[in-house]
Amino acid sequence: MTAVVEPGLDENASADLAAASLALARRFAAGATLWCVAPAWEPHAQHVAVEFVHPVVVGTRALPAVALAGPDLVGTARVSARRGDVLLAVAGASDADVRSIMQRAPAWGITTIWVGSGPRPPAGSADHLLWIDEEDPLVPATGRFVLLYHLLWELTHVCFEHPGLLAEEPADCTDEVCVTCSDEGRLAEVISVEPGSARVRTAQGTESIATVLVEPVAVDELLLVHAGMAIGKVEQL
């Protein structure tokens, strides 16, 4: 049998799809909800959500997925996504709302999947990038995006057929206190501010931190936190 390759998809795309599908299946197995955004192409977000929540194949399970829309997409995603959830965006690399959501996602404790085309966003912008390297502005209307997230849906269900794959891989460090890990700054999003301190959201939950080294601090700012103290500000995209 000769494999048919859709224009714009290559062998690297299959590896990206496999990795994203496994990560998504593991998150769903742990109780996650999939949040979908597509600021310039809202039907794509709605289509992704319908694919996952509506099991058209006999024997497959309905998976919680919701399309988000509205004028304040970042704020809507912020209050909707819980730690452990997944957010999938369909957008170009220059979309300001998606760039902001992707940047904040580590502080929210969520996994991110970014579907797009044209120039790629910077490395590390999302946990999983499903990309078509063509600058044709009509790509979003050609069906190639639909192919990508249809394959994501199908491969996620393939992962469910192999329960042994769904267990999360153990973290490299299991000690209660790790000198190496503790040297790293954690991303935090400011929730509220008091003189000399702030309440922030991190991947571990909400916590109070000292802010004397980086004041003034404002709500929604992104900070790097180490040992209960803000040690730097993160320039917002």
PDB file of C-alpha atoms in Angstrom:
ATOM      1  CA  MET A   1       0.000   0.000   0.000  1.00  0.00           C
ATOM      2  CA  THR A   2       1.317   3.447  -0.889  1.00  0.00           C
ATOM      3  CA  ALA A   3       1.013   6.075   1.831  1.00  0.00           C
ATOM      4  CA  VAL A   4      -0.776   9.242   0.807  1.00  0.00           C
ATOM      5  CA  VAL A   5       0.774  12.352   2.302  1.00  0.00           C
ATOM      6  CA  GLU A   6      -1.364  15.463   2.550  1.00  0.00           C
ATOM      7  CA  PRO A   7       0.446  18.530   1.143  1.00  0.00           C
ATOM      8  CA  GLY A   8       2.002  20.474   4.004  1.00  0.00           C
ATOM      9  CA  LEU A   9       2.383  17.447   6.281  1.00  0.00           C
ATOM     10  CA  ASP A  10       5.664  15.582   6.573  1.00  0.00           C
ATOM     11  CA  GLU A  11       7.185  12.835   8.685  1.00  0.00           C
ATOM     12  CA  ASN A  12       7.963  15.276  11.493  1.00  0.00           C
ATOM     13  CA  ALA A  13       4.267  16.122  11.719  1.00  0.00           C
ATOM     14  CA  SER A  14       3.421  12.489  12.448  1.00  0.00           C
ATOM     15  CA  ALA A  15       5.822  12.434  15.398  1.00  0.00           C
ATOM     16  CA  ASP A  16       4.361  15.714  16.693  1.00  0.00           C
ATOM     17  CA  LEU A  17       0.833  14.315  16.371  1.00  0.00           C
ATOM     18  CA  ALA A  18       1.757  11.114  18.192  1.00  0.00           C
ATOM     19  CA  ALA A  19       3.333  13.002  21.086  1.00  0.00           C
ATOM     20  CA  ALA A  20       0.414  15.440  21.366  1.00  0.00           C
ATOM     21  CA  SER A  21      -2.144  12.617  21.215  1.00  0.00           C
ATOM     22  CA  LEU A  22      -0.450  10.639  23.972  1.00  0.00           C
ATOM     23  CA  ALA A  23      -0.161  13.709  26.190  1.00  0.00           C
ATOM     24  CA  LEU A  24      -3.822  14.562  25.561  1.00  0.00           C
ATOM     25  CA  ALA A  25      -4.991  11.012  26.294  1.00  0.00           C
ATOM     26  CA  ARG A  26      -3.051  11.021  29.555  1.00  0.00           C
ATOM     27  CA  ARG A  27      -4.570  14.335  30.578  1.00  0.00           C
ATOM     28  CA  PHE A  28      -8.094  13.163  29.729  1.00  0.00           C
ATOM     29  CA  ALA A  29      -7.487   9.960  31.704  1.00  0.00           C
ATOM     30  CA  ALA A  30      -6.536  12.113  34.693  1.00  0.00           C
ATOM     31  CA  GLY A  31      -9.792  14.106  34.452  1.00  0.00           C
ATOM     32  CA  ALA A  32      -8.814  17.055  32.278  1.00  0.00           C
ATOM     33  CA  THR A  33     -11.056  19.259  30.158  1.00  0.00           C
ATOM     34  CA  LEU A  34      -9.919  20.396  26.711  1.00  0.00           C
ATOM     35  CA  TRP A  35     -10.425  24.127  26.109  1.00  0.00           C
ATOM     36  CA  CYS A  36     -10.337  25.248  22.463  1.00  0.00           C
ATOM     37  CA  VAL A  37      -9.641  28.739  21.113  1.00  0.00           C
ATOM     38  CA  ALA A  38      -9.324  30.121  17.583  1.00  0.00           C
ATOM     39  CA  PRO A  39      -9.589  33.923  17.750  1.00  0.00           C
ATOM     40  CA  ALA A  40      -9.558  34.529  13.987  1.00  0.00           C
ATOM     41  CA  TRP A  41     -11.322  31.307  12.999  1.00  0.00           C
ATOM     42  CA  GLU A  42     -13.867  30.484  15.709  1.00  0.00           C
ATOM     43  CA  PRO A  43     -15.461  27.629  13.693  1.00  0.00           C
ATOM     44  CA  HIS A  44     -12.206  25.696  14.096  1.00  0.00           C
ATOM     45  CA  ALA A  45     -12.442  25.916  17.904  1.00  0.00           C
ATOM     46  CA  GLN A  46     -16.065  24.788  17.775  1.00  0.00           C
ATOM     47  CA  HIS A  47     -15.192  21.944  15.403  1.00  0.00           C
ATOM     48  CA  VAL A  48     -12.403  20.657  17.676  1.00  0.00           C
ATOM     49  CA  ALA A  49     -14.709  20.700  20.703  1.00  0.00           C
ATOM     50  CA  VAL A  50     -17.451  18.846  18.812  1.00  0.00           C
ATOM     51  CA  GLU A  51     -15.005  16.174  17.651  1.00  0.00           C
ATOM     52  CA  PHE A  52     -13.996  15.301  21.191  1.00  0.00           C
ATOM     53  CA  VAL A  53     -17.331  15.616  22.943  1.00  0.00           C
ATOM     54  CA  HIS A  54     -19.336  13.734  20.290  1.00  0.00           C
ATOM     55  CA  PRO A  55     -18.168  10.094  19.908  1.00  0.00           C
ATOM     56  CA  VAL A  56     -19.234   9.283  16.356  1.00  0.00           C
ATOM     57  CA  VAL A  57     -17.295   6.004  16.357  1.00  0.00           C
ATOM     58  CA  VAL A  58     -19.008   3.143  18.201  1.00  0.00           C
ATOM     59  CA  GLY A  59     -17.182   2.284  21.390  1.00  0.00           C
ATOM     60  CA  THR A  60     -15.287   5.539  21.737  1.00  0.00           C
ATOM     61  CA  ARG A  61     -15.863   7.726  24.747  1.00  0.00           C
ATOM     62  CA  ALA A  62     -17.142  11.286  24.911  1.00  0.00           C
ATOM     63  CA  LEU A  63     -14.392  13.564  26.162  1.00  0.00           C
ATOM     64  CA  PRO A  64     -14.965  16.944  27.849  1.00  0.00           C
ATOM     65  CA  ALA A  65     -14.137  19.745  25.441  1.00  0.00           C
ATOM     66  CA  VAL A  66     -15.359  23.344  25.263  1.00  0.00           C
ATOM     67  CA  ALA A  67     -14.837  26.104  22.683  1.00  0.00           C
ATOM     68  CA  LEU A  68     -14.069  29.515  24.180  1.00  0.00           C
ATOM     69  CA  ALA A  69     -14.876  32.816  22.496  1.00  0.00           C
ATOM     70  CA  GLY A  70     -15.447  36.456  23.340  1.00  0.00           C
ATOM     71  CA  PRO A  71     -13.652  39.798  23.464  1.00  0.00           C
ATOM     72  CA  ASP A  72     -11.458  38.895  26.463  1.00  0.00           C
ATOM     73  CA  LEU A  73     -10.180  35.506  25.402  1.00  0.00           C
ATOM     74  CA  VAL A  74      -7.220  35.536  27.783  1.00  0.00           C
ATOM     75  CA  GLY A  75      -9.445  36.340  30.746  1.00  0.00           C
ATOM     76  CA  THR A  76     -11.967  33.702  29.710  1.00  0.00           C
ATOM     77  CA  ALA A  77      -9.267  31.052  29.430  1.00  0.00           C
ATOM     78  CA  ARG A  78      -7.817  32.122  32.770  1.00  0.00           C
ATOM     79  CA  VAL A  79     -11.037  31.559  34.710  1.00  0.00           C
ATOM     80  CA  SER A  80     -12.009  28.424  32.775  1.00  0.00           C
ATOM     81  CA  ALA A  81      -8.855  26.301  32.773  1.00  0.00           C
ATOM     82  CA  ARG A  82      -7.927  24.369  35.895  1.00  0.00           C
ATOM     83  CA  ARG A  83      -4.610  22.882  36.824  1.00  0.00           C
ATOM     84  CA  GLY A  84      -4.128  19.740  34.733  1.00  0.00           C
ATOM     85  CA  ASP A  85      -6.405  20.836  31.867  1.00  0.00           C
ATOM     86  CA  VAL A  86      -5.381  21.213  28.227  1.00  0.00           C
ATOM     87  CA  LEU A  87      -5.785  24.213  25.957  1.00  0.00           C
ATOM     88  CA  LEU A  88      -5.704  23.823  22.175  1.00  0.00           C
ATOM     89  CA  ALA A  89      -5.343  26.906  20.010  1.00  0.00           C
ATOM     90  CA  VAL A  90      -5.840  27.195  16.261  1.00  0.00           C
ATOM     91  CA  ALA A  91      -4.079  30.390  15.222  1.00  0.00           C
ATOM     92  CA  GLY A  92      -1.138  31.938  13.469  1.00  0.00           C
ATOM     93  CA  ALA A  93       2.063  32.652  15.345  1.00  0.00           C
ATOM     94  CA  SER A  94       1.333  36.384  15.493  1.00  0.00           C
ATOM     95  CA  ASP A  95      -2.037  36.110  17.257  1.00  0.00           C
ATOM     96  CA  ALA A  96      -1.679  38.268  20.368  1.00  0.00           C
ATOM     97  CA  ASP A  97      -4.330  36.489  22.469  1.00  0.00           C
ATOM     98  CA  VAL A  98      -2.920  33.049  21.778  1.00  0.00           C
ATOM     99  CA  ARG A  99       0.645  34.194  22.416  1.00  0.00           C
ATOM    100  CA  SER A 100      -0.456  35.571  25.789  1.00  0.00           C
ATOM    101  CA  ILE A 101      -2.360  32.397  26.714  1.00  0.00           C
ATOM    102  CA  MET A 102       0.572  30.191  25.747  1.00  0.00           C
ATOM    103  CA  GLN A 103       2.958  32.321  27.782  1.00  0.00           C
ATOM    104  CA  ARG A 104       0.716  32.168  30.865  1.00  0.00           C
ATOM    105  CA  ALA A 105      -0.143  28.475  30.573  1.00  0.00           C
ATOM    106  CA  PRO A 106       2.769  27.238  32.733  1.00  0.00           C
ATOM    107  CA  ALA A 107       1.525  29.436  35.581  1.00  0.00           C
ATOM    108  CA  TRP A 108      -1.963  28.004  35.159  1.00  0.00           C
ATOM    109  CA  GLY A 109      -0.609  24.447  35.243  1.00  0.00           C
ATOM    110  CA  ILE A 110      -2.115  23.469  31.892  1.00  0.00           C
ATOM    111  CA  THR A 111      -0.814  21.631  28.831  1.00  0.00           C
ATOM    112  CA  THR A 112      -0.913  23.491  25.507  1.00  0.00           C
ATOM    113  CA  ILE A 113      -1.331  22.381  21.883  1.00  0.00           C
ATOM    114  CA  TRP A 114      -0.952  24.955  19.105  1.00  0.00           C
ATOM    115  CA  VAL A 115      -2.241  24.264  15.578  1.00  0.00           C
ATOM    116  CA  GLY A 116      -1.211  26.748  12.917  1.00  0.00           C
ATOM    117  CA  SER A 117       0.532  27.562   9.663  1.00  0.00           C
ATOM    118  CA  GLY A 118       3.072  29.972   8.225  1.00  0.00           C
ATOM    119  CA  PRO A 119       6.033  31.227  10.250  1.00  0.00           C
ATOM    120  CA  ARG A 120       6.386  29.192  13.430  1.00  0.00           C
ATOM    121  CA  PRO A 121       6.200  30.700  16.909  1.00  0.00           C
ATOM    122  CA  PRO A 122       9.422  30.692  18.952  1.00  0.00           C
ATOM    123  CA  ALA A 123      10.616  27.307  20.213  1.00  0.00           C
ATOM    124  CA  GLY A 124       8.970  26.391  23.498  1.00  0.00           C
ATOM    125  CA  SER A 125       5.917  28.594  22.931  1.00  0.00           C
ATOM    126  CA  ALA A 126       3.626  25.571  23.399  1.00  0.00           C
ATOM    127  CA  ASP A 127       4.012  22.074  24.799  1.00  0.00           C
ATOM    128  CA  HIS A 128       2.977  20.615  21.440  1.00  0.00           C
ATOM    129  CA  LEU A 129       3.127  22.324  18.059  1.00  0.00           C
ATOM    130  CA  LEU A 130       1.124  20.927  15.112  1.00  0.00           C
ATOM    131  CA  TRP A 131       2.248  23.142  12.267  1.00  0.00           C
ATOM    132  CA  ILE A 132       1.968  23.500   8.498  1.00  0.00           C
ATOM    133  CA  ASP A 133       5.006  25.342   7.190  1.00  0.00           C
ATOM    134  CA  GLU A 134       3.281  27.276   4.427  1.00  0.00           C
ATOM    135  CA  GLU A 135       2.659  31.005   4.358  1.00  0.00           C
ATOM    136  CA  ASP A 136      -0.443  30.769   2.164  1.00  0.00           C
ATOM    137  CA  PRO A 137      -3.147  32.711   4.094  1.00  0.00           C
ATOM    138  CA  LEU A 138      -5.782  30.333   2.704  1.00  0.00           C
ATOM    139  CA  VAL A 139      -4.347  27.292   4.517  1.00  0.00           C
ATOM    140  CA  PRO A 140      -6.901  27.567   7.380  1.00  0.00           C
ATOM    141  CA  ALA A 141      -9.686  27.191   4.794  1.00  0.00           C
ATOM    142  CA  THR A 142      -8.207  24.268   2.837  1.00  0.00           C
ATOM    143  CA  GLY A 143      -9.045  21.481   5.261  1.00  0.00           C
ATOM    144  CA  ARG A 144      -5.489  20.903   6.443  1.00  0.00           C
ATOM    145  CA  PHE A 145      -6.193  22.192   9.939  1.00  0.00           C
ATOM    146  CA  VAL A 146      -9.238  19.932  10.050  1.00  0.00           C
ATOM    147  CA  LEU A 147      -7.027  17.005   9.066  1.00  0.00           C
ATOM    148  CA  LEU A 148      -4.584  17.797  11.881  1.00  0.00           C
ATOM    149  CA  TYR A 149      -7.145  17.911  14.637  1.00  0.00           C
ATOM    150  CA  HIS A 150      -9.127  14.979  13.233  1.00  0.00           C
ATOM    151  CA  LEU A 151      -5.947  12.919  13.419  1.00  0.00           C
ATOM    152  CA  LEU A 152      -5.348  14.242  16.935  1.00  0.00           C
ATOM    153  CA  TRP A 153      -8.827  13.056  17.937  1.00  0.00           C
ATOM    154  CA  GLU A 154      -8.371   9.636  16.342  1.00  0.00           C
ATOM    155  CA  LEU A 155      -4.904   9.028  17.783  1.00  0.00           C
ATOM    156  CA  THR A 156      -6.058  10.102  21.234  1.00  0.00           C
ATOM    157  CA  HIS A 157      -8.650   7.304  21.110  1.00  0.00           C
ATOM    158  CA  VAL A 158      -5.997   4.887  19.853  1.00  0.00           C
ATOM    159  CA  CYS A 159      -4.057   5.673  23.031  1.00  0.00           C
ATOM    160  CA  PHE A 160      -7.132   4.797  25.104  1.00  0.00           C
ATOM    161  CA  GLU A 161      -7.046   1.343  23.534  1.00  0.00           C
ATOM    162  CA  HIS A 162      -3.717   0.800  25.317  1.00  0.00           C
ATOM    163  CA  PRO A 163      -4.341   1.570  29.020  1.00  0.00           C
ATOM    164  CA  GLY A 164      -0.715   0.929  29.876  1.00  0.00           C
ATOM    165  CA  LEU A 165       0.220   4.090  27.994  1.00  0.00           C
ATOM    166  CA  LEU A 166      -2.044   6.341  30.040  1.00  0.00           C
ATOM    167  CA  ALA A 167      -0.027   6.415  33.252  1.00  0.00           C
ATOM    168  CA  GLU A 168       1.901   9.665  33.586  1.00  0.00           C
ATOM    169  CA  GLU A 169       5.668   9.273  33.442  1.00  0.00           C
ATOM    170  CA  PRO A 170       7.235   9.833  36.891  1.00  0.00           C
ATOM    171  CA  ALA A 171       9.095  13.069  37.425  1.00  0.00           C
ATOM    172  CA  ASP A 172      12.863  12.888  37.416  1.00  0.00           C
ATOM    173  CA  CYS A 173      13.015  14.258  40.951  1.00  0.00           C
ATOM    174  CA  THR A 174      10.838  12.655  43.628  1.00  0.00           C
ATOM    175  CA  ASP A 175      12.559  14.069  46.706  1.00  0.00           C
ATOM    176  CA  GLU A 176      10.547  16.427  48.886  1.00  0.00           C
ATOM    177  CA  VAL A 177      13.315  19.002  48.598  1.00  0.00           C
ATOM    178  CA  CYS A 178      15.661  19.071  45.603  1.00  0.00           C
ATOM    179  CA  VAL A 179      18.574  21.493  45.573  1.00  0.00           C
ATOM    180  CA  THR A 180      18.815  21.398  41.777  1.00  0.00           C
ATOM    181  CA  CYS A 181      15.090  21.966  41.132  1.00  0.00           C
ATOM    182  CA  SER A 182      14.864  24.667  43.785  1.00  0.00           C
ATOM    183  CA  ASP A 183      17.373  26.794  41.855  1.00  0.00           C
ATOM    184  CA  GLU A 184      14.815  27.283  39.095  1.00  0.00           C
ATOM    185  CA  GLY A 185      12.421  30.206  38.962  1.00  0.00           C
ATOM    186  CA  ARG A 186       8.766  29.203  38.594  1.00  0.00           C
ATOM    187  CA  LEU A 187       6.374  31.217  36.465  1.00  0.00           C
ATOM    188  CA  ALA A 188       3.623  32.942  38.446  1.00  0.00           C
ATOM    189  CA  GLU A 189       0.691  35.151  37.462  1.00  0.00           C
ATOM    190  CA  VAL A 190      -0.305  37.866  39.921  1.00  0.00           C
ATOM    191  CA  ILE A 191      -3.841  37.553  41.298  1.00  0.00           C
ATOM    192  CA  SER A 192      -3.845  40.306  43.928  1.00  0.00           C
ATOM    193  CA  VAL A 193      -1.340  42.734  45.423  1.00  0.00           C
ATOM    194  CA  GLU A 194      -0.561  43.896  48.962  1.00  0.00           C
ATOM    195  CA  PRO A 195       2.321  46.098  50.142  1.00  0.00           C
ATOM    196  CA  GLY A 196       5.426  43.937  49.869  1.00  0.00           C
ATOM    197  CA  SER A 197       3.562  40.797  48.841  1.00  0.00           C
ATOM    198  CA  ALA A 198       1.204  39.301  46.277  1.00  0.00           C
ATOM    199  CA  ARG A 199      -1.091  36.357  45.800  1.00  0.00           C
ATOM    200  CA  VAL A 200      -0.071  34.457  42.678  1.00  0.00           C
ATOM    201  CA  ARG A 201      -1.151  31.498  40.594  1.00  0.00           C
ATOM    202  CA  THR A 202       1.466  28.877  39.730  1.00  0.00           C
ATOM    203  CA  ALA A 203       1.419  25.347  38.359  1.00  0.00           C
ATOM    204  CA  GLN A 204       1.287  24.147  41.975  1.00  0.00           C
ATOM    205  CA  GLY A 205      -1.761  26.273  42.851  1.00  0.00           C
ATOM    206  CA  THR A 206      -2.147  29.672  44.488  1.00  0.00           C
ATOM    207  CA  GLU A 207       0.341  31.007  47.011  1.00  0.00           C
ATOM    208  CA  SER A 208       1.530  34.176  48.688  1.00  0.00           C
ATOM    209  CA  ILE A 209       4.962  35.517  47.799  1.00  0.00           C
ATOM    210  CA  ALA A 210       7.191  38.442  48.776  1.00  0.00           C
ATOM    211  CA  THR A 211       7.572  41.086  46.068  1.00  0.00           C
ATOM    212  CA  VAL A 212      10.027  43.551  47.622  1.00  0.00           C
ATOM    213  CA  LEU A 213      12.677  42.832  44.961  1.00  0.00           C
ATOM    214  CA  VAL A 214      10.465  43.581  41.965  1.00  0.00           C
ATOM    215  CA  GLU A 215       7.971  46.222  43.088  1.00  0.00           C
ATOM    216  CA  PRO A 216       5.806  47.785  41.863  1.00  0.00           C
ATOM    217  CA  VAL A 217       3.719  44.745  40.932  1.00  0.00           C
ATOM    218  CA  ALA A 218       0.330  44.750  39.195  1.00  0.00           C
ATOM    219  CA  VAL A 219      -2.466  42.215  38.825  1.00  0.00           C
ATOM    220  CA  ASP A 220      -1.997  39.890  35.804  1.00  0.00           C
ATOM    221  CA  GLU A 221       1.754  40.495  35.647  1.00  0.00           C
ATOM    222  CA  LEU A 222       4.022  37.485  35.192  1.00  0.00           C
ATOM    223  CA  LEU A 223       6.800  36.911  37.712  1.00  0.00           C
ATOM    224  CA  LEU A 224       9.560  34.430  38.322  1.00  0.00           C
ATOM    225  CA  VAL A 225       9.292  33.004  41.833  1.00  0.00           C
ATOM    226  CA  HIS A 226      11.982  31.291  43.880  1.00  0.00           C
ATOM    227  CA  ALA A 227      11.678  30.144  47.500  1.00  0.00           C
ATOM    228  CA  GLY A 228       8.536  32.198  48.109  1.00  0.00           C
ATOM    229  CA  MET A 229       9.963  35.395  46.641  1.00  0.00           C
ATOM    230  CA  ALA A 230       9.555  37.126  43.283  1.00  0.00           C
ATOM    231  CA  ILE A 231      13.025  37.418  41.755  1.00  0.00           C
ATOM    232  CA  GLY A 232      12.136  38.926  38.398  1.00  0.00           C
ATOM    233  CA  LYS A 233       9.448  40.084  36.013  1.00  0.00           C
ATOM    234  CA  VAL A 234       8.667  38.349  32.737  1.00  0.00           C
ATOM    235  CA  GLU A 235       8.172  40.556  29.705  1.00  0.00           C
ATOM    236  CA  GLN A 236       4.682  39.861  28.364  1.00  0.00           C
ATOM    237  CA  LEU A 237       4.329  38.983  24.686  1.00  0.00           C
TER     238      LEU A 237
END
